[in-house]
């Protein structure tokens, strides 16, 4: 059926595009078509927070949806002195609402190996358990090891696995894969060291590095927007785009992770990985193929072109800041320095804003502003392409006072969708123009909802599809970009600015973009 879009003005004055298409309830891909082969999934760090909050619940959802083969078995490995039954009891508590019983049935076959990661016995016991599962659960010798541990033991676990034959498939199997969580190092040198250690045990094509932002539907939708349409690409360049903004704002603080965050800060925790991934997908060249090689090659090429202007002068192009006490969502919240596990005189940044450039044919001279912070006014991740003003406005200045530059915003979360802001005539005798918004909402167009990032990534890793995982050269390149900033931070430059919890960050970040009359687009 042909679609006749019409615009409706809502109370706030924004125009909403109503697209009457026959099938507005297109169902999301439930993954059934991509059912992976039988396998044993070994979760290192099985008694820890990540396994409990993300990995096992995602697995439970996949099982309930029928996305997995019946011959998938799980082995938890951790230091906690649990038995098989205690591990199973923990997993049963993660049963999804409205369960068909499939998860609990699978959990019956789960195994647990208690042991130290430095102890040989842990790995020989694991090897025995895996052999048993091949016999009893039909896991067919296929292995997927998930490192949900502290990064300090990644190398050791990989080496010990290899020493016990674990980096090769078991008898009759076709694969052994290693899934690694971030952080991949804490700078370029440590990332390369970690890679060298992993590569002693596993080949690059066996390693699946997770950046959970790549599992988000709306991050993948950047590719659909750009490459499934013909109207955006022609303006996706320096001739039309004035500047680009990437915001990853969180209203949460550091929660119970103060100790970890003290060693990370916003630059390592978010900019080096999530921000760079979103940036790469948004600004890269069209890939020749939508597969792991095609997409990752283009991402690396883009990252190679990203520079911090005047690296010696980080002070002019980078803002680092830390939150003080304030009010978030109507609640009083403490200053970062008063959080549990945080040094009371900590200089760790909880906010970073940067002016970057992409030194290539498409983007030369276009400022790219990125910012991320904890305890900001709201939780919102989005990318905005802010277009150049028209060359000449044929209206009297005061009639166009409320006209902002045309902006295409990709709302990655929450309220997932895309909005296009442009000028429209305000009804009435005067030719007044004002900015209005045309909105696409994921929830309205696809009421079935979207899968959690970890579900998608787990399923892809089990199926051997590396497209959404981070290749080692991407990791290195992202560290290269932030290296001069890390250097400046370690020398106390730029001075640590302050912002109130619940605000939009420090005044210094506004100044960063104010040149040329620009301003942050606050969601
Ligand atoms: C993690 C960071 O990688 O991403 C956390 O370590 C952050 O500090 C989280 O809170 C944000 O993820 P999301 O999916 O909530 O945007």
PDB file of N, CA, C and O in Angstrom, residues 221-264:
ATOM      1  N   UNK A 221      20.728   0.594  13.846  1.00  0.00           N
ATOM      2  CA  UNK A 221      19.842   1.339  12.945  1.00  0.00           C
ATOM      3  C   UNK A 221      20.552   2.507  12.263  1.00  0.00           C
ATOM      4  O   UNK A 221      20.094   3.006  11.247  1.00  0.00           O
ATOM      5  N   UNK A 222      21.678   2.940  12.822  1.00  0.00           N
ATOM      6  CA  UNK A 222      22.463   3.982  12.148  1.00  0.00           C
ATOM      7  C   UNK A 222      22.821   3.482  10.751  1.00  0.00           C
ATOM      8  O   UNK A 222      22.760   4.224   9.768  1.00  0.00           O
ATOM      9  N   UNK A 223      23.147   2.197  10.658  1.00  0.00           N
ATOM     10  CA  UNK A 223      23.508   1.624   9.354  1.00  0.00           C
ATOM     11  C   UNK A 223      22.301   1.590   8.422  1.00  0.00           C
ATOM     12  O   UNK A 223      22.415   1.887   7.231  1.00  0.00           O
ATOM     13  N   UNK A 224      21.142   1.240   8.990  1.00  0.00           N
ATOM     14  CA  UNK A 224      19.940   1.191   8.146  1.00  0.00           C
ATOM     15  C   UNK A 224      19.601   2.586   7.656  1.00  0.00           C
ATOM     16  O   UNK A 224      19.324   2.792   6.463  1.00  0.00           O
ATOM     17  N   UNK A 225      19.631   3.555   8.565  1.00  0.00           N
ATOM     18  CA  UNK A 225      19.284   4.921   8.169  1.00  0.00           C
ATOM     19  C   UNK A 225      20.177   5.393   7.035  1.00  0.00           C
ATOM     20  O   UNK A 225      19.713   5.945   6.036  1.00  0.00           O
ATOM     21  N   UNK A 226      21.466   5.146   7.191  1.00  0.00           N
ATOM     22  CA  UNK A 226      22.409   5.668   6.201  1.00  0.00           C
ATOM     23  C   UNK A 226      22.391   4.892   4.893  1.00  0.00           C
ATOM     24  O   UNK A 226      22.478   5.483   3.822  1.00  0.00           O
ATOM     25  N   UNK A 227      22.319   3.565   4.999  1.00  0.00           N
ATOM     26  CA  UNK A 227      22.576   2.776   3.792  1.00  0.00           C
ATOM     27  C   UNK A 227      21.350   2.081   3.211  1.00  0.00           C
ATOM     28  O   UNK A 227      21.454   1.414   2.193  1.00  0.00           O
ATOM     29  N   UNK A 228      20.180   2.234   3.866  1.00  0.00           N
ATOM     30  CA  UNK A 228      18.972   1.652   3.266  1.00  0.00           C
ATOM     31  C   UNK A 228      18.114   2.747   2.650  1.00  0.00           C
ATOM     32  O   UNK A 228      17.004   2.499   2.211  1.00  0.00           O
ATOM     33  N   UNK A 229      18.626   3.974   2.677  1.00  0.00           N
ATOM     34  CA  UNK A 229      17.851   5.109   2.159  1.00  0.00           C
ATOM     35  C   UNK A 229      18.709   5.893   1.184  1.00  0.00           C
ATOM     36  O   UNK A 229      19.929   5.865   1.274  1.00  0.00           O
ATOM     37  N   UNK A 230      18.029   6.617   0.296  1.00  0.00           N
ATOM     38  CA  UNK A 230      18.835   7.397  -0.644  1.00  0.00           C
ATOM     39  C   UNK A 230      18.868   8.874  -0.271  1.00  0.00           C
ATOM     40  O   UNK A 230      19.634   9.638  -0.833  1.00  0.00           O
ATOM     41  N   UNK A 231      18.012   9.301   0.683  1.00  0.00           N
ATOM     42  CA  UNK A 231      17.920  10.754   0.891  1.00  0.00           C
ATOM     43  C   UNK A 231      18.936  11.299   1.893  1.00  0.00           C
ATOM     44  O   UNK A 231      19.154  12.498   1.948  1.00  0.00           O
ATOM     45  N   UNK A 232      19.538  10.457   2.719  1.00  0.00           N
ATOM     46  CA  UNK A 232      20.439  11.004   3.736  1.00  0.00           C
ATOM     47  C   UNK A 232      21.895  11.083   3.272  1.00  0.00           C
ATOM     48  O   UNK A 232      22.582  12.056   3.549  1.00  0.00           O
ATOM     49  N   UNK A 233      22.357  10.045   2.572  1.00  0.00           N
ATOM     50  CA  UNK A 233      23.774  10.025   2.197  1.00  0.00           C
ATOM     51  C   UNK A 233      24.231  11.258   1.413  1.00  0.00           C
ATOM     52  O   UNK A 233      25.315  11.777   1.650  1.00  0.00           O
ATOM     53  N   UNK A 234      23.406  11.780   0.481  1.00  0.00           N
ATOM     54  CA  UNK A 234      23.896  12.939  -0.285  1.00  0.00           C
ATOM     55  C   UNK A 234      24.232  14.148   0.591  1.00  0.00           C
ATOM     56  O   UNK A 234      25.039  14.983   0.202  1.00  0.00           O
ATOM     57  N   UNK A 235      23.594  14.252   1.777  1.00  0.00           N
ATOM     58  CA  UNK A 235      23.885  15.418   2.626  1.00  0.00           C
ATOM     59  C   UNK A 235      24.801  15.049   3.796  1.00  0.00           C
ATOM     60  O   UNK A 235      25.063  15.866   4.667  1.00  0.00           O
ATOM     61  N   UNK A 236      25.277  13.819   3.806  1.00  0.00           N
ATOM     62  CA  UNK A 236      26.065  13.307   4.937  1.00  0.00           C
ATOM     63  C   UNK A 236      27.546  13.641   4.721  1.00  0.00           C
ATOM     64  O   UNK A 236      28.376  12.755   4.574  1.00  0.00           O
ATOM     65  N   UNK A 237      27.875  14.908   4.670  1.00  0.00           N
ATOM     66  CA  UNK A 237      29.261  15.277   4.389  1.00  0.00           C
ATOM     67  C   UNK A 237      29.485  16.751   4.719  1.00  0.00           C
ATOM     68  O   UNK A 237      28.559  17.462   5.106  1.00  0.00           O
ATOM     69  N   UNK A 238      30.714  17.189   4.532  1.00  0.00           N
ATOM     70  CA  UNK A 238      31.123  18.541   4.917  1.00  0.00           C
ATOM     71  C   UNK A 238      30.417  19.652   4.143  1.00  0.00           C
ATOM     72  O   UNK A 238      30.394  20.790   4.566  1.00  0.00           O
ATOM     73  N   UNK A 239      29.829  19.312   3.002  1.00  0.00           N
ATOM     74  CA  UNK A 239      29.157  20.359   2.237  1.00  0.00           C
ATOM     75  C   UNK A 239      27.845  20.790   2.901  1.00  0.00           C
ATOM     76  O   UNK A 239      27.382  21.890   2.732  1.00  0.00           O
ATOM     77  N   UNK A 240      27.234  19.879   3.637  1.00  0.00           N
ATOM     78  CA  UNK A 240      25.924  20.188   4.249  1.00  0.00           C
ATOM     79  C   UNK A 240      25.956  20.191   5.776  1.00  0.00           C
ATOM     80  O   UNK A 240      25.138  20.851   6.399  1.00  0.00           O
ATOM     81  N   UNK A 241      26.869  19.406   6.350  1.00  0.00           N
ATOM     82  CA  UNK A 241      26.857  19.279   7.817  1.00  0.00           C
ATOM     83  C   UNK A 241      27.756  20.347   8.426  1.00  0.00           C
ATOM     84  O   UNK A 241      28.914  20.489   8.041  1.00  0.00           O
ATOM     85  N   UNK A 242      27.189  21.103   9.368  1.00  0.00           N
ATOM     86  CA  UNK A 242      27.971  22.137  10.048  1.00  0.00           C
ATOM     87  C   UNK A 242      28.826  21.506  11.141  1.00  0.00           C
ATOM     88  O   UNK A 242      30.004  21.793  11.273  1.00  0.00           O
ATOM     89  N   UNK A 243      28.205  20.649  11.930  1.00  0.00           N
ATOM     90  CA  UNK A 243      28.963  19.921  12.956  1.00  0.00           C
ATOM     91  C   UNK A 243      28.151  18.719  13.420  1.00  0.00           C
ATOM     92  O   UNK A 243      26.965  18.590  13.087  1.00  0.00           O
ATOM     93  N   UNK A 244      28.838  17.841  14.149  1.00  0.00           N
ATOM     94  CA  UNK A 244      28.212  16.612  14.630  1.00  0.00           C
ATOM     95  C   UNK A 244      28.297  16.620  16.153  1.00  0.00           C
ATOM     96  O   UNK A 244      29.302  17.058  16.716  1.00  0.00           O
ATOM     97  N   UNK A 245      27.236  16.150  16.814  1.00  0.00           N
ATOM     98  CA  UNK A 245      27.276  16.035  18.282  1.00  0.00           C
ATOM     99  C   UNK A 245      26.959  14.601  18.683  1.00  0.00           C
ATOM    100  O   UNK A 245      26.015  14.013  18.181  1.00  0.00           O
ATOM    101  N   UNK A 246      27.757  14.066  19.586  1.00  0.00           N
ATOM    102  CA  UNK A 246      27.450  12.753  20.154  1.00  0.00           C
ATOM    103  C   UNK A 246      27.352  12.934  21.666  1.00  0.00           C
ATOM    104  O   UNK A 246      28.281  13.441  22.289  1.00  0.00           O
ATOM    105  N   UNK A 247      26.218  12.546  22.229  1.00  0.00           N
ATOM    106  CA  UNK A 247      26.019  12.663  23.678  1.00  0.00           C
ATOM    107  C   UNK A 247      25.744  11.294  24.269  1.00  0.00           C
ATOM    108  O   UNK A 247      24.883  10.570  23.764  1.00  0.00           O
ATOM    109  N   UNK A 248      26.490  10.921  25.291  1.00  0.00           N
ATOM    110  CA  UNK A 248      26.160   9.725  26.075  1.00  0.00           C
ATOM    111  C   UNK A 248      25.997  10.215  27.510  1.00  0.00           C
ATOM    112  O   UNK A 248      26.980  10.389  28.230  1.00  0.00           O
ATOM    113  N   UNK A 249      24.763  10.533  27.867  1.00  0.00           N
ATOM    114  CA  UNK A 249      24.501  11.117  29.192  1.00  0.00           C
ATOM    115  C   UNK A 249      23.850  10.075  30.093  1.00  0.00           C
ATOM    116  O   UNK A 249      22.956   9.352  29.670  1.00  0.00           O
ATOM    117  N   UNK A 250      24.325  10.016  31.317  1.00  0.00           N
ATOM    118  CA  UNK A 250      23.716   9.117  32.298  1.00  0.00           C
ATOM    119  C   UNK A 250      23.248   9.931  33.484  1.00  0.00           C
ATOM    120  O   UNK A 250      23.927  10.875  33.899  1.00  0.00           O
ATOM    121  N   UNK A 251      22.112   9.568  34.047  1.00  0.00           N
ATOM    122  CA  UNK A 251      21.680  10.251  35.268  1.00  0.00           C
ATOM    123  C   UNK A 251      22.178   9.494  36.492  1.00  0.00           C
ATOM    124  O   UNK A 251      22.280  10.052  37.581  1.00  0.00           O
ATOM    125  N   UNK A 252      22.538   8.231  36.296  1.00  0.00           N
ATOM    126  CA  UNK A 252      23.094   7.444  37.403  1.00  0.00           C
ATOM    127  C   UNK A 252      24.475   7.959  37.775  1.00  0.00           C
ATOM    128  O   UNK A 252      25.172   8.533  36.952  1.00  0.00           O
ATOM    129  N   UNK A 253      24.863   7.668  39.014  1.00  0.00           N
ATOM    130  CA  UNK A 253      26.228   7.974  39.428  1.00  0.00           C
ATOM    131  C   UNK A 253      27.084   6.738  39.233  1.00  0.00           C
ATOM    132  O   UNK A 253      26.835   5.946  38.309  1.00  0.00           O
ATOM    133  N   UNK A 254      28.059   6.513  40.118  1.00  0.00           N
ATOM    134  CA  UNK A 254      28.921   5.350  39.930  1.00  0.00           C
ATOM    135  C   UNK A 254      28.373   4.127  40.665  1.00  0.00           C
ATOM    136  O   UNK A 254      28.991   3.067  40.660  1.00  0.00           O
ATOM    137  N   UNK A 255      27.195   4.279  41.280  1.00  0.00           N
ATOM    138  CA  UNK A 255      26.544   3.183  42.002  1.00  0.00           C
ATOM    139  C   UNK A 255      27.517   2.550  42.991  1.00  0.00           C
ATOM    140  O   UNK A 255      28.230   3.246  43.684  1.00  0.00           O
ATOM    141  N   UNK A 256      27.615   1.203  42.947  1.00  0.00           N
ATOM    142  CA  UNK A 256      28.510   0.532  43.901  1.00  0.00           C
ATOM    143  C   UNK A 256      29.887   0.295  43.277  1.00  0.00           C
ATOM    144  O   UNK A 256      30.661  -0.486  43.793  1.00  0.00           O
ATOM    145  N   UNK A 257      30.171   0.961  42.135  1.00  0.00           N
ATOM    146  CA  UNK A 257      31.427   0.666  41.418  1.00  0.00           C
ATOM    147  C   UNK A 257      32.483   1.755  41.609  1.00  0.00           C
ATOM    148  O   UNK A 257      33.348   1.935  40.764  1.00  0.00           O
ATOM    149  N   UNK A 258      32.395   2.474  42.734  1.00  0.00           N
ATOM    150  CA  UNK A 258      33.327   3.579  42.966  1.00  0.00           C
ATOM    151  C   UNK A 258      34.789   3.174  42.829  1.00  0.00           C
ATOM    152  O   UNK A 258      35.587   3.867  42.195  1.00  0.00           O
ATOM    153  N   UNK A 259      35.134   2.026  43.398  1.00  0.00           N
ATOM    154  CA  UNK A 259      36.522   1.557  43.374  1.00  0.00           C
ATOM    155  C   UNK A 259      37.008   1.355  41.953  1.00  0.00           C
ATOM    156  O   UNK A 259      38.078   1.830  41.555  1.00  0.00           O
ATOM    157  N   UNK A 260      36.174   0.678  41.134  1.00  0.00           N
ATOM    158  CA  UNK A 260      36.541   0.464  39.731  1.00  0.00           C
ATOM    159  C   UNK A 260      36.622   1.801  39.003  1.00  0.00           C
ATOM    160  O   UNK A 260      37.576   2.083  38.273  1.00  0.00           O
ATOM    161  N   UNK A 261      35.623   2.643  39.226  1.00  0.00           N
ATOM    162  CA  UNK A 261      35.539   3.887  38.454  1.00  0.00           C
ATOM    163  C   UNK A 261      36.731   4.799  38.720  1.00  0.00           C
ATOM    164  O   UNK A 261      37.190   5.510  37.821  1.00  0.00           O
ATOM    165  N   UNK A 262      37.258   4.735  39.948  1.00  0.00           N
ATOM    166  CA  UNK A 262      38.433   5.534  40.273  1.00  0.00           C
ATOM    167  C   UNK A 262      39.599   5.226  39.334  1.00  0.00           C
ATOM    168  O   UNK A 262      40.429   6.080  39.043  1.00  0.00           O
ATOM    169  N   UNK A 263      39.670   3.974  38.860  1.00  0.00           N
ATOM    170  CA  UNK A 263      40.784   3.592  37.986  1.00  0.00           C
ATOM    171  C   UNK A 263      40.426   3.827  36.510  1.00  0.00           C
ATOM    172  O   UNK A 263      41.282   3.684  35.638  1.00  0.00           O
ATOM    173  N   UNK A 264      39.164   4.140  36.248  1.00  0.00           N
ATOM    174  CA  UNK A 264      38.745   4.276  34.848  1.00  0.00           C
ATOM    175  C   UNK A 264      38.506   5.733  34.475  1.00  0.00           C
ATOM    176  O   UNK A 264      39.271   6.333  33.720  1.00  0.00           O
TER     177      UNK A 264
END
